[in-house]
Coordinates of C-alpha atoms in Angstrom, one line a residue:
M152 CA 141.2 -203.0 42.8
I153 CA 138.2 -201.9 40.8
I154 CA 140.3 -199.9 38.4
M155 CA 142.7 -202.8 37.9
R156 CA 139.8 -205.1 37.0
N157 CA 138.4 -202.5 34.5
E158 CA 141.8 -202.2 32.9
T159 CA 142.1 -206.0 32.7
S160 CA 138.7 -206.3 31.1
E161 CA 139.4 -203.6 28.5
S162 CA 142.7 -205.4 27.7
E163 CA 140.9 -208.6 27.2
V164 CA 138.4 -206.9 24.9
R165 CA 141.2 -205.5 22.8
T166 CA 142.9 -208.8 22.7
N167 CA 139.7 -210.5 21.5
Q168 CA 139.2 -207.9 18.9
T169 CA 142.8 -208.3 17.7
N170 CA 142.3 -212.1 17.5
Q171 CA 139.1 -211.7 15.6
T172 CA 140.8 -209.3 13.1
N173 CA 143.7 -211.7 12.6
Q174 CA 141.3 -214.6 12.1
T175 CA 139.4 -212.6 9.5
N176 CA 142.6 -211.6 7.7
R177 CA 143.7 -215.2 7.6
I178 CA 140.4 -216.3 6.1
K179 CA 140.6 -213.5 3.5
K180 CA 144.2 -214.6 2.6
L181 CA 143.1 -218.2 2.4
S182 CA 140.1 -217.3 0.2
N183 CA 142.3 -215.1 -2.1
R184 CA 144.8 -218.0 -2.4
F185 CA 142.1 -220.3 -3.7
R186 CA 140.4 -217.8 -6.1
L187 CA 139.9 -219.4 -9.5
N188 CA 141.1 -216.4 -11.4
R189 CA 144.6 -216.7 -9.9
L190 CA 145.1 -220.0 -11.8
Q191 CA 146.4 -220.3 -15.3
L192 CA 143.8 -220.3 -18.1
R193 CA 144.6 -224.0 -18.8
Y194 CA 143.7 -225.0 -15.3
Q195 CA 140.6 -222.8 -15.2
L196 CA 139.3 -224.4 -18.3
M197 CA 140.1 -227.9 -17.0
I198 CA 138.2 -227.1 -13.7
L199 CA 135.3 -225.7 -15.7
F200 CA 135.1 -228.7 -18.1
L201 CA 135.3 -231.1 -15.2
L202 CA 132.6 -229.3 -13.3
V203 CA 130.3 -229.2 -16.4
S204 CA 130.9 -232.9 -17.0
L205 CA 131.2 -234.3 -13.6
L206 CA 128.5 -232.5 -11.6
P207 CA 125.7 -233.8 -13.8
S208 CA 127.2 -237.3 -13.8
I209 CA 127.5 -237.3 -10.1
G210 CA 124.0 -235.9 -9.7
L211 CA 122.7 -238.5 -12.0
G212 CA 124.6 -241.3 -10.2
Y213 CA 123.3 -240.2 -6.9
L214 CA 119.7 -240.0 -8.3
V215 CA 120.0 -243.5 -9.7
N216 CA 121.4 -244.9 -6.5
W217 CA 118.7 -243.2 -4.5
T218 CA 115.9 -244.4 -6.8
V219 CA 117.3 -247.9 -7.0
S220 CA 117.6 -248.1 -3.3
R221 CA 114.1 -246.9 -2.8
V222 CA 112.7 -249.2 -5.4
L223 CA 114.6 -252.3 -4.1
E224 CA 113.6 -251.5 -0.6
Q225 CA 110.0 -251.2 -1.5
Q226 CA 110.2 -254.4 -3.6
A227 CA 111.8 -256.2 -0.6
V228 CA 109.0 -255.0 1.7
D229 CA 106.3 -256.0 -0.8
H230 CA 107.9 -259.4 -1.3
T231 CA 108.3 -260.0 2.4
I232 CA 104.7 -259.0 3.1
Q233 CA 103.5 -261.4 0.4
L234 CA 105.5 -264.2 2.1
I235 CA 104.1 -263.2 5.5
G236 CA 100.6 -263.2 4.0
K237 CA 101.0 -266.8 2.8
V238 CA 102.3 -267.8 6.3
N239 CA 99.3 -266.1 7.9
Q240 CA 97.0 -267.8 5.5
A241 CA 98.4 -271.2 6.4
L242 CA 98.0 -270.4 10.1
D243 CA 94.5 -269.2 9.6
N244 CA 93.7 -272.4 7.8
D245 CA 95.0 -274.4 10.7
M246 CA 93.1 -272.3 13.2
E247 CA 89.9 -272.6 11.2
N248 CA 90.3 -276.4 11.2
L249 CA 90.6 -276.2 15.0
Q250 CA 87.6 -274.0 15.2
N251 CA 85.6 -276.5 13.2
T252 CA 86.8 -279.3 15.4
T253 CA 85.6 -277.5 18.5
Y254 CA 82.2 -277.1 16.9
L255 CA 82.0 -280.8 16.0
I256 CA 83.0 -281.9 19.5
G257 CA 80.6 -279.4 21.1
F258 CA 77.7 -280.7 19.1
D259 CA 78.3 -284.4 19.9
N260 CA 75.6 -285.7 22.2
R261 CA 77.9 -287.8 24.3
V262 CA 80.1 -284.7 25.0
R263 CA 77.0 -282.7 25.9
S264 CA 75.9 -285.5 28.2
L265 CA 79.3 -285.4 29.9
M266 CA 79.0 -281.6 30.3
T267 CA 75.4 -281.6 31.6
G268 CA 75.4 -284.9 33.6
S269 CA 75.5 -285.0 37.4
G270 CA 76.8 -288.5 37.9
T271 CA 80.1 -290.1 37.1
L272 CA 80.6 -291.5 33.6
S273 CA 80.8 -295.2 33.1
D274 CA 84.0 -296.7 31.7
Q275 CA 82.2 -297.4 28.5
E276 CA 81.0 -293.9 28.0
S277 CA 84.4 -292.5 28.9
Y278 CA 86.0 -294.9 26.4
E279 CA 83.7 -293.9 23.6
I280 CA 84.4 -290.2 24.1
K281 CA 88.1 -290.8 24.2
Q282 CA 87.9 -292.8 21.1
Y283 CA 85.8 -290.1 19.5
L284 CA 88.5 -287.5 20.4
Q285 CA 91.2 -289.9 19.2
D286 CA 89.7 -289.9 15.7
F287 CA 90.4 -286.1 15.5
T288 CA 94.0 -286.5 16.5
T289 CA 94.4 -289.3 14.0
L290 CA 92.8 -287.1 11.3
Y291 CA 94.8 -284.0 12.3
P292 CA 98.2 -285.2 13.5
E293 CA 99.2 -281.5 14.3
I294 CA 96.8 -281.8 17.3
A295 CA 98.7 -282.6 20.5
G296 CA 95.7 -283.3 22.6
I297 CA 91.9 -282.6 23.1
L298 CA 90.3 -282.0 26.5
V299 CA 86.5 -281.8 27.2
V300 CA 85.5 -280.3 30.6
G301 CA 82.0 -280.0 31.8
A302 CA 80.7 -277.3 34.2
N303 CA 80.3 -280.1 36.7
G304 CA 84.0 -280.6 36.8
Q305 CA 84.0 -283.9 34.9
Y306 CA 86.5 -284.1 32.0
V307 CA 87.6 -286.6 29.3
S308 CA 90.8 -286.4 27.2
N309 CA 92.6 -288.7 24.8
E310 CA 96.1 -287.4 25.7
M311 CA 95.8 -285.1 28.8
Y312 CA 94.9 -285.6 32.5
A313 CA 94.6 -283.3 35.4
N314 CA 96.2 -283.4 38.8
E315 CA 94.2 -285.3 41.3
T316 CA 93.2 -282.3 43.4
A317 CA 92.7 -279.9 40.5
D318 CA 89.3 -278.4 39.7
L319 CA 89.6 -277.5 36.0
T320 CA 86.6 -275.2 36.1
H321 CA 88.7 -272.8 38.1
E322 CA 91.5 -272.8 35.5
A323 CA 92.3 -269.4 33.8
W324 CA 91.8 -271.0 30.3
Y325 CA 88.4 -272.3 31.4
E326 CA 87.3 -268.9 32.7
A327 CA 88.7 -267.2 29.5
A328 CA 86.6 -269.6 27.4
V329 CA 83.4 -268.9 29.5
D330 CA 84.0 -265.2 29.3
N331 CA 84.0 -265.3 25.5
E332 CA 80.6 -266.9 25.5
G333 CA 81.1 -269.6 22.9
L334 CA 83.5 -267.8 20.7
F335 CA 86.6 -269.6 19.5
T336 CA 89.6 -268.2 21.5
I337 CA 93.3 -268.6 20.8
L338 CA 95.2 -268.4 24.1
G339 CA 98.7 -269.0 22.8
Q340 CA 101.3 -271.0 24.7
P341 CA 99.9 -272.3 28.0
S342 CA 101.4 -271.3 31.3
G343 CA 100.7 -272.6 34.9
R344 CA 97.8 -274.9 34.1
Q345 CA 97.0 -278.1 36.1
L346 CA 97.2 -280.4 33.0
T347 CA 99.8 -282.9 31.9
S348 CA 100.0 -284.9 28.7
H349 CA 101.1 -288.5 28.2
V350 CA 103.8 -287.3 25.8
H351 CA 104.8 -284.6 28.3
Y352 CA 104.7 -281.7 25.9
Q353 CA 106.3 -278.6 27.4
D354 CA 104.4 -275.3 27.5
D355 CA 106.5 -273.8 24.7
E356 CA 105.9 -276.8 22.4
V357 CA 102.1 -276.3 22.0
V358 CA 99.6 -273.6 21.4
T359 CA 96.2 -273.7 23.2
V360 CA 92.8 -272.9 21.8
V361 CA 89.5 -273.1 23.7
R362 CA 85.7 -272.6 23.1
A363 CA 82.9 -272.7 25.6
V364 CA 79.8 -274.9 24.7
M365 CA 76.7 -272.9 25.4
D366 CA 73.2 -274.2 26.5
P367 CA 70.8 -272.9 23.8
N368 CA 68.0 -272.7 26.3
N369 CA 69.6 -270.4 28.9
G370 CA 72.7 -269.2 27.1
R371 CA 75.0 -270.5 29.9
A372 CA 78.2 -272.3 29.4
I373 CA 77.9 -276.0 30.0
G374 CA 81.5 -276.9 29.4
V375 CA 84.7 -276.0 27.5
V376 CA 86.6 -277.8 24.7
L377 CA 90.4 -277.3 24.9
I378 CA 92.8 -278.3 22.0
D379 CA 96.6 -278.1 22.1
L380 CA 98.2 -277.6 18.7
K381 CA 101.7 -278.7 18.2
L382 CA 104.1 -275.8 17.7
W383 CA 105.8 -277.5 14.7
T384 CA 102.6 -276.9 12.8
I385 CA 103.2 -273.1 13.0
S386 CA 107.0 -273.4 12.7
K387 CA 106.8 -275.4 9.5
S388 CA 105.1 -272.5 7.8
A389 CA 107.6 -269.9 9.1
R390 CA 110.8 -272.0 9.2
D391 CA 111.0 -272.6 5.5
V392 CA 110.9 -268.8 4.7
K393 CA 114.3 -267.2 4.3
L394 CA 114.8 -263.5 4.2
G395 CA 118.1 -262.5 2.6
R396 CA 121.0 -264.5 3.9
T397 CA 120.2 -264.6 7.6
G398 CA 116.7 -263.2 7.9
Y399 CA 113.8 -265.2 9.4
L400 CA 110.2 -265.0 10.5
M401 CA 108.7 -264.7 14.0
V402 CA 105.1 -265.2 15.1
L403 CA 103.8 -263.1 18.0
D404 CA 100.4 -263.1 19.7
R405 CA 98.1 -260.2 20.2
D406 CA 100.1 -259.1 23.3
G407 CA 103.5 -259.4 21.7
R408 CA 104.4 -262.7 23.3
E409 CA 106.4 -265.1 21.1
I410 CA 104.5 -267.9 19.5
Y411 CA 107.4 -269.0 17.3
V412 CA 111.0 -267.8 17.4
P413 CA 113.7 -269.6 15.4
D414 CA 117.0 -270.8 16.9
E415 CA 119.6 -268.1 17.6
P416 CA 117.5 -265.1 16.7
Y417 CA 118.8 -261.5 16.6
T418 CA 116.4 -260.7 19.4
R419 CA 113.6 -262.6 21.3
K420 CA 111.7 -259.5 22.5
L421 CA 109.9 -257.3 20.0
P422 CA 108.0 -254.7 22.0
A423 CA 104.4 -254.1 20.8
E424 CA 104.9 -250.3 20.7
W425 CA 107.5 -250.8 17.9
F426 CA 104.7 -251.6 15.5
D427 CA 102.6 -248.4 16.0
N428 CA 99.4 -250.5 16.4
E429 CA 99.3 -250.9 12.6
E430 CA 98.1 -254.1 10.9
S431 CA 101.1 -254.2 8.6
G432 CA 104.1 -252.1 7.7
A433 CA 107.9 -251.9 8.0
V434 CA 110.0 -250.3 10.7
T435 CA 113.8 -250.1 11.4
R436 CA 115.1 -250.5 14.9
K437 CA 118.6 -250.8 16.4
V438 CA 119.1 -253.8 18.7
D439 CA 122.4 -254.7 20.3
G440 CA 124.3 -252.4 18.0
R441 CA 122.7 -253.9 14.9
E442 CA 120.2 -252.2 12.7
L443 CA 117.2 -254.5 12.1
Q444 CA 114.4 -254.1 9.6
L445 CA 111.1 -255.4 10.8
I446 CA 108.4 -256.1 8.2
Y447 CA 105.1 -257.3 9.7
A448 CA 101.5 -258.2 9.0
A449 CA 98.7 -259.2 11.3
S450 CA 96.3 -262.1 10.7
P451 CA 92.7 -261.0 10.6
F452 CA 91.6 -264.3 12.0
T453 CA 94.0 -265.0 14.8
G454 CA 95.3 -261.5 15.5
W455 CA 98.8 -262.8 15.5
K456 CA 101.6 -260.8 13.9
T457 CA 104.1 -262.5 11.6
V458 CA 107.3 -260.5 11.6
G459 CA 110.1 -260.7 9.1
V460 CA 113.4 -259.8 10.8
F461 CA 116.7 -259.2 8.9
L462 CA 119.7 -257.0 8.9
T463 CA 119.3 -253.7 7.1
H464 CA 122.5 -254.0 5.1
E465 CA 121.4 -257.4 3.8
S466 CA 118.2 -256.0 2.5
V467 CA 120.0 -253.7 0.1
F468 CA 122.6 -256.2 -1.2
E469 CA 121.3 -255.9 -4.7
A470 CA 121.3 -252.1 -4.4
R471 CA 125.0 -252.3 -3.4
Q472 CA 125.8 -254.2 -6.5
I473 CA 124.0 -251.5 -8.6
H474 CA 126.0 -248.9 -6.5
F475 CA 129.2 -250.6 -7.5
Y476 CA 128.3 -250.5 -11.2
V477 CA 127.3 -246.8 -10.9
I478 CA 130.6 -246.0 -9.2
C479 CA 132.5 -247.8 -11.9
F480 CA 130.5 -245.8 -14.5
L481 CA 131.3 -242.6 -12.7
F482 CA 135.0 -243.5 -12.6
L483 CA 135.0 -244.0 -16.3
V484 CA 133.1 -240.8 -16.9
C485 CA 135.7 -239.0 -14.6
L486 CA 138.6 -240.5 -16.5
S487 CA 137.0 -239.5 -19.9
A488 CA 136.1 -236.1 -18.7
L489 CA 139.7 -235.5 -17.3
T490 CA 141.2 -236.6 -20.7
A491 CA 138.7 -234.5 -22.7
S492 CA 139.2 -231.4 -20.4
L493 CA 143.0 -231.8 -20.7
L494 CA 142.8 -231.9 -24.5
L495 CA 140.3 -229.1 -24.8
S496 CA 142.1 -226.8 -22.4
R497 CA 145.3 -227.4 -24.3
S498 CA 143.7 -226.7 -27.6
I499 CA 142.4 -223.3 -26.3
S500 CA 145.2 -222.3 -23.9
N501 CA 148.2 -223.1 -26.2
P502 CA 147.3 -220.6 -29.0
I503 CA 146.5 -218.0 -26.3
A504 CA 149.9 -218.7 -24.7
Q505 CA 151.5 -218.2 -28.1
L506 CA 149.7 -214.9 -28.5
M507 CA 150.9 -213.9 -25.0
A508 CA 154.5 -214.7 -26.0
F509 CA 154.0 -212.5 -29.1
M510 CA 152.6 -209.7 -27.0
R511 CA 155.6 -209.9 -24.6
Q512 CA 157.9 -209.5 -27.6
T513 CA 155.8 -206.6 -28.8
E514 CA 156.1 -205.0 -25.3
S515 CA 159.8 -205.2 -25.6
G516 CA 159.6 -203.2 -28.8
D517 CA 159.7 -205.9 -31.5
L518 CA 156.8 -205.1 -33.8
S519 CA 157.9 -207.6 -36.5
V520 CA 156.3 -210.7 -34.9
R521 CA 153.2 -212.1 -36.6
Y522 CA 150.6 -214.8 -35.7
E523 CA 150.8 -217.5 -38.4
G524 CA 148.0 -219.9 -37.3
S525 CA 145.3 -221.1 -39.7
R526 CA 142.5 -221.5 -37.2
S527 CA 139.1 -220.2 -38.2
D528 CA 137.6 -219.9 -34.7
E529 CA 137.7 -217.0 -32.3
I530 CA 141.3 -217.6 -31.4
G531 CA 142.3 -217.4 -35.1
M532 CA 140.3 -214.2 -35.5
L533 CA 142.1 -212.9 -32.4
G534 CA 145.5 -213.7 -33.9
R535 CA 144.6 -212.0 -37.2
S536 CA 143.3 -209.0 -35.3
F537 CA 146.6 -209.0 -33.4
N538 CA 148.5 -208.8 -36.7
R539 CA 146.3 -205.9 -37.9
M540 CA 146.9 -204.2 -34.5
L541 CA 150.6 -204.4 -35.0
V542 CA 150.3 -202.9 -38.5
E543 CA 148.2 -200.0 -37.1
I544 CA 150.6 -199.5 -34.2
R545 CA 153.5 -199.1 -36.6
H546 CA 151.5 -196.7 -38.7
L547 CA 150.5 -194.7 -35.6
I548 CA 154.1 -194.6 -34.4
R549 CA 155.3 -193.2 -37.7
L550 CA 152.4 -190.7 -37.6
N551 CA 153.2 -189.8 -34.1
E552 CA 156.8 -189.2 -35.0
R553 CA 155.8 -187.0 -37.8
K554 CA 153.5 -185.0 -35.5
E555 CA 156.2 -184.7 -32.9
R556 CA 158.5 -183.2 -35.5
Q557 CA 155.7 -180.8 -36.5
K558 CA 155.1 -180.0 -32.9
R559 CA 158.8 -179.2 -32.3
E560 CA 158.8 -177.0 -35.4
A561 CA 155.6 -175.2 -34.1
E562 CA 157.2 -174.7 -30.7
L563 CA 160.3 -173.2 -32.4
R564 CA 158.1 -170.9 -34.4
S565 CA 156.2 -170.0 -31.2
L566 CA 159.4 -169.1 -29.4
Q567 CA 160.4 -167.0 -32.3
D568 CA 157.0 -165.3 -32.4
N569 CA 157.2 -164.5 -28.7
I570 CA 159.8 -161.9 -29.6
K571 CA 157.0 -159.9 -31.3
P572 CA 154.7 -159.5 -28.3
H573 CA 157.7 -158.3 -26.2
F574 CA 158.7 -155.9 -28.9
L575 CA 155.0 -154.8 -28.9
Y576 CA 154.9 -154.3 -25.1
N577 CA 158.1 -152.3 -25.2
T578 CA 156.8 -150.1 -28.1
L579 CA 153.5 -149.5 -26.3
D580 CA 155.4 -148.5 -23.1
T581 CA 157.5 -146.1 -25.1
I582 CA 154.4 -144.5 -26.6
H583 CA 152.8 -144.3 -23.2
W584 CA 155.7 -142.4 -21.6
M585 CA 156.0 -140.1 -24.7
A586 CA 152.3 -139.2 -24.5
R587 CA 152.5 -138.6 -20.8
K588 CA 155.6 -136.4 -21.4
K589 CA 153.8 -134.4 -24.0
G590 CA 150.8 -134.0 -21.7
A591 CA 148.5 -136.2 -23.8
D592 CA 146.9 -138.0 -20.8
E593 CA 144.1 -139.6 -22.7
V594 CA 146.4 -141.1 -25.2
S595 CA 148.7 -142.2 -22.4
E596 CA 145.8 -144.0 -20.6
M597 CA 144.6 -145.5 -23.8
V598 CA 148.0 -147.0 -24.6
E599 CA 148.4 -148.2 -21.0
S600 CA 145.0 -149.9 -21.1
L601 CA 145.9 -151.5 -24.4
S602 CA 149.2 -152.7 -23.0
K603 CA 147.5 -154.3 -20.0
L604 CA 145.0 -155.8 -22.3
F605 CA 147.6 -157.6 -24.3
R606 CA 149.7 -158.7 -21.3
I607 CA 146.7 -160.2 -19.4
G608 CA 145.3 -161.7 -22.6
L609 CA 148.6 -163.5 -23.3
S610 CA 149.1 -164.5 -19.6
K611 CA 152.4 -166.2 -20.5
G612 CA 150.5 -168.9 -22.3
G613 CA 148.3 -170.0 -19.3
D614 CA 144.6 -170.5 -19.6
I615 CA 143.6 -170.3 -15.9
I616 CA 144.2 -166.9 -14.3
P617 CA 143.0 -165.2 -11.1
L618 CA 139.6 -163.5 -11.1
T619 CA 141.3 -160.2 -10.2
D620 CA 143.4 -160.4 -13.4
E621 CA 140.3 -161.1 -15.5
I622 CA 138.6 -158.1 -13.9
E623 CA 141.7 -155.9 -14.5
H624 CA 141.6 -157.2 -18.1
I625 CA 138.0 -156.2 -18.6
R626 CA 138.6 -152.8 -16.9
S627 CA 141.3 -152.1 -19.5
Y628 CA 139.0 -153.1 -22.3
V629 CA 136.2 -150.9 -21.0
R630 CA 138.5 -147.9 -20.7
I631 CA 139.4 -148.3 -24.4
Q632 CA 135.8 -148.7 -25.4
K633 CA 134.7 -145.7 -23.3
T634 CA 137.3 -143.6 -25.2
R635 CA 135.6 -144.6 -28.4
Y636 CA 132.0 -144.3 -27.2
Q637 CA 132.4 -141.1 -25.2
G638 CA 129.2 -140.4 -23.3
R639 CA 127.2 -143.3 -24.6
L640 CA 128.6 -146.2 -22.5
T641 CA 128.4 -146.7 -18.8
V642 CA 129.8 -149.9 -17.2
D643 CA 128.9 -150.8 -13.6
M644 CA 130.9 -153.6 -11.8
R645 CA 129.8 -155.5 -8.7
I646 CA 132.3 -158.0 -7.5
D647 CA 131.7 -160.0 -4.3
A648 CA 134.7 -160.1 -1.9
E649 CA 134.1 -163.8 -1.5
A650 CA 134.6 -164.4 -5.2
A651 CA 138.0 -162.6 -5.4
E652 CA 139.9 -165.6 -4.2
F653 CA 138.9 -167.9 -7.1
H654 CA 140.5 -168.5 -10.6
V655 CA 138.7 -168.4 -13.9
L656 CA 139.3 -169.3 -17.5
K657 CA 141.0 -166.3 -19.2
L658 CA 139.2 -164.0 -21.7
L659 CA 135.9 -165.0 -20.2
L660 CA 134.2 -161.6 -19.9
Q661 CA 135.7 -159.7 -22.8
P662 CA 133.8 -161.5 -25.6
L663 CA 130.6 -161.1 -23.7
V664 CA 131.1 -157.4 -23.0
E665 CA 132.1 -156.8 -26.6
N666 CA 129.0 -158.6 -27.7
A667 CA 126.9 -156.4 -25.4
I668 CA 128.5 -153.2 -26.8
Y669 CA 128.3 -154.0 -30.5
H670 CA 124.9 -155.8 -30.6
G671 CA 123.2 -154.2 -27.6
I672 CA 124.3 -150.6 -26.7
K673 CA 125.4 -149.6 -30.2
A674 CA 122.1 -150.7 -31.7
R675 CA 120.0 -148.7 -29.2
R676 CA 119.2 -145.0 -29.2
G677 CA 121.0 -142.9 -26.6
P678 CA 123.5 -144.0 -23.9
G679 CA 123.5 -147.5 -22.5
T680 CA 124.6 -149.3 -19.4
I681 CA 126.4 -152.6 -19.0
T682 CA 126.4 -154.2 -15.6
I683 CA 129.0 -156.8 -14.7
D684 CA 128.1 -158.9 -11.6
V685 CA 130.3 -161.6 -10.1
A686 CA 129.0 -163.7 -7.1
V687 CA 129.2 -167.2 -5.6
R688 CA 126.0 -169.2 -5.7
E689 CA 126.1 -172.6 -4.0
D690 CA 129.0 -174.5 -5.7
C691 CA 129.3 -172.2 -8.8
L692 CA 130.9 -168.9 -9.6
V693 CA 128.4 -166.9 -11.5
L694 CA 129.6 -164.0 -13.8
S695 CA 126.7 -162.0 -15.3
V696 CA 126.9 -159.4 -18.1
I697 CA 123.6 -157.4 -18.3
D698 CA 122.9 -154.6 -20.9
N699 CA 119.9 -152.5 -21.5
G700 CA 120.5 -152.5 -25.3
A701 CA 118.4 -153.5 -28.2
G702 CA 117.9 -157.1 -27.1
M703 CA 116.6 -159.7 -29.6
D704 CA 113.4 -161.3 -30.7
E705 CA 112.4 -164.9 -29.7
K706 CA 113.4 -166.4 -33.0
R707 CA 117.0 -165.1 -32.8
L708 CA 117.1 -166.0 -29.1
A709 CA 116.0 -169.6 -29.8
E710 CA 118.6 -169.9 -32.6
L711 CA 121.4 -168.7 -30.3
R712 CA 120.4 -171.1 -27.5
R713 CA 120.4 -173.9 -30.0
K714 CA 123.9 -173.0 -31.1
L715 CA 125.0 -172.9 -27.5
E716 CA 123.9 -176.5 -27.0
N717 CA 126.6 -177.6 -29.6
P718 CA 129.1 -174.7 -29.7
L719 CA 131.8 -176.6 -31.5
D720 CA 129.5 -177.6 -34.4
A721 CA 128.2 -174.0 -34.7
I722 CA 131.8 -172.7 -34.8
E723 CA 132.8 -175.2 -37.4
R724 CA 129.8 -174.4 -39.5
Q725 CA 130.7 -170.7 -39.3
G726 CA 134.3 -171.4 -40.2
A727 CA 133.2 -173.5 -43.2
G728 CA 130.9 -170.7 -44.4
A729 CA 127.7 -172.6 -43.8
E730 CA 126.5 -169.7 -41.7
T731 CA 127.2 -166.1 -42.6
S732 CA 126.2 -164.6 -39.2
V733 CA 129.3 -164.2 -37.0
R734 CA 127.6 -162.0 -34.3
S735 CA 127.5 -164.9 -31.8
Y736 CA 131.1 -166.2 -32.4
G737 CA 132.4 -164.7 -29.1
M738 CA 129.7 -166.3 -27.0
L739 CA 130.2 -169.7 -28.8
N740 CA 133.9 -169.5 -28.2
V741 CA 133.4 -168.9 -24.4
Q742 CA 130.8 -171.7 -24.3
A743 CA 133.0 -174.2 -26.1
R744 CA 136.0 -173.5 -23.9
L745 CA 134.0 -173.9 -20.7
R746 CA 132.5 -177.2 -21.9
L747 CA 135.8 -178.6 -23.0
A748 CA 137.5 -177.5 -19.8
F749 CA 134.9 -178.4 -17.2
G750 CA 132.1 -180.5 -18.7
E751 CA 128.5 -180.1 -19.7
R752 CA 127.4 -178.8 -16.3
Y753 CA 129.1 -175.4 -16.8
G754 CA 128.5 -172.8 -19.5
L755 CA 126.4 -169.9 -20.6
K756 CA 122.8 -169.1 -20.1
I757 CA 121.2 -166.3 -22.1
D758 CA 117.9 -164.4 -21.7
S759 CA 116.8 -161.4 -23.8
I760 CA 113.8 -159.3 -24.4
E761 CA 113.6 -157.2 -27.6
G762 CA 113.8 -153.5 -26.9
E763 CA 114.8 -154.1 -23.2
G764 CA 118.2 -155.7 -23.2
T765 CA 120.1 -159.0 -22.8
K766 CA 121.4 -161.0 -19.8
V767 CA 124.2 -163.5 -20.1
E768 CA 125.2 -165.7 -17.1
V769 CA 128.3 -167.7 -16.9
C770 CA 128.4 -170.7 -14.5
H771 CA 132.0 -171.4 -13.7
P772 CA 133.4 -174.0 -11.2
L773 CA 134.9 -172.7 -8.0
L774 CA 138.7 -173.0 -8.7
T775 CA 141.1 -172.2 -5.9
Q776 CA 144.7 -171.5 -6.4
Y777 CA 145.6 -175.2 -5.8
S778 CA 143.0 -176.5 -8.2
A779 CA 144.0 -173.9 -10.8
M780 CA 147.6 -175.0 -10.5
A781 CA 146.5 -178.6 -10.9
A782 CA 144.5 -177.7 -14.0
K783 CA 147.6 -176.0 -15.5
E784 CA 149.7 -179.0 -14.8
E785 CA 147.1 -181.2 -16.6
E786 CA 147.2 -178.8 -19.5
K787 CA 151.0 -179.2 -19.8
K788 CA 150.6 -183.0 -19.8

């Protein structure tokens, strides 16, 4: 069971990997399908022109929309706060009037007598106080009623009366006034008090304010003045303000309770935490699926918050109009850009398409086509260059045909000349056997060495030969030279077995050995020795020719090294007669062939000390039989 689970998990892993690979391949195919360079040049130019023209326009339009929206929103907020400020100012004025009224009532002697007296008021006194209070309601019709209550429980009012069993000094509004120690206090809409008015105002139709009257001698409250303000006074300031099409104002007290709410509001409850305990500002909240913008400001006198409430989408109505105009502008820009890009792309792509048609005709072999446009831009220059190119191609074709004829003639002459080396080989073989028959062994060996020298040197026309053939070639050459310099020349060869498997450029060592003999051994006194060393060092086959001949001074050595840096130039100068010295021609020839065949990395390195000898090292690439065959095939091509 365990083995089965492991196999299953491995299968799932392979399946996931296959799916991921397939998904990656699909993504690559899809991306390749939509690569821009797969489209025709006309469409590439159209897309480019559209991007260049549309992207800045779209970016500018977006920036304008964003800026206008921000500016209009800020203006709407500022305008609404100004309206709220005016409403708050009107409410503050009303409350200040009520505050002044409480002061006037509190300073009246008859009112103070009521508050401090221990007996019951006479009807005349009660009537005078009521008449006094009635004067205020007549002067300020927004006042619904005034109540004066003494600490002894007696009260007088022009519009309100208490229940028969009620003790007004135990009412919450009375205690709140006493607690504030003579400060004007706004209680908001009353709730649960034991008072009734003759007009029967409901609790949500008035706003209550109170102030305790203090005894200046002991600082204790001797009574409370209560005033009910009609709610329409507050609503008249807020009702006439319209925000947008359906927006409105609300008035809340310090605790977030509604003082004024219009009919059919979006919401009646505005939690106090929505306003972040700030005196003014703007917030956006979502209520019943509608996004509302709330702009508020608190009155410094009353502490009430006047809140502007309207739908967010109505606040940016003007911005939407501007958005519409911007979109219309962008549409016109897009239409103009599309037309311009179509015309521009055609003006560029059509001449190029014409040139492409000419090129297809040229590819089919028709070199008589010509571009006849009169444009002076880059496309016109390209067309004229195309015409010049066709003229040059026809000239080169005729030149190539002439060279091919010359090449065939040269090959024919070469085939004819090949008869001469074969005749020479046969003649040398005849001399070799005749000398051996006559007992002239030295002559026989000399002729045999010369025959091998020629055969390996020609190598059937190939330039890359096995190292063993090159060594055999140099042995034949040394035997011939030893016959000439009897007793004066010793040649020592050290060939690594590892190096025998490689191939080299033919006639590599013979010019170097010849140079060592004629300019080294021959120039010294007494016999000399030449050492030929072949070894593999890292990735290079090193062939060294070392002699203990005359050597050369530093000036001649520096000159030779300079020539080896540019062997073709040096050979050309010698061929033109600019330099009379030909003693370095063999080395320059080897250096030039190595550089041409294998590059600057390979070539000769020479060191010499005057009177002690010269050392020449050849750095040759490691060519196996396969790479040598490839090089020969490349030569044939």
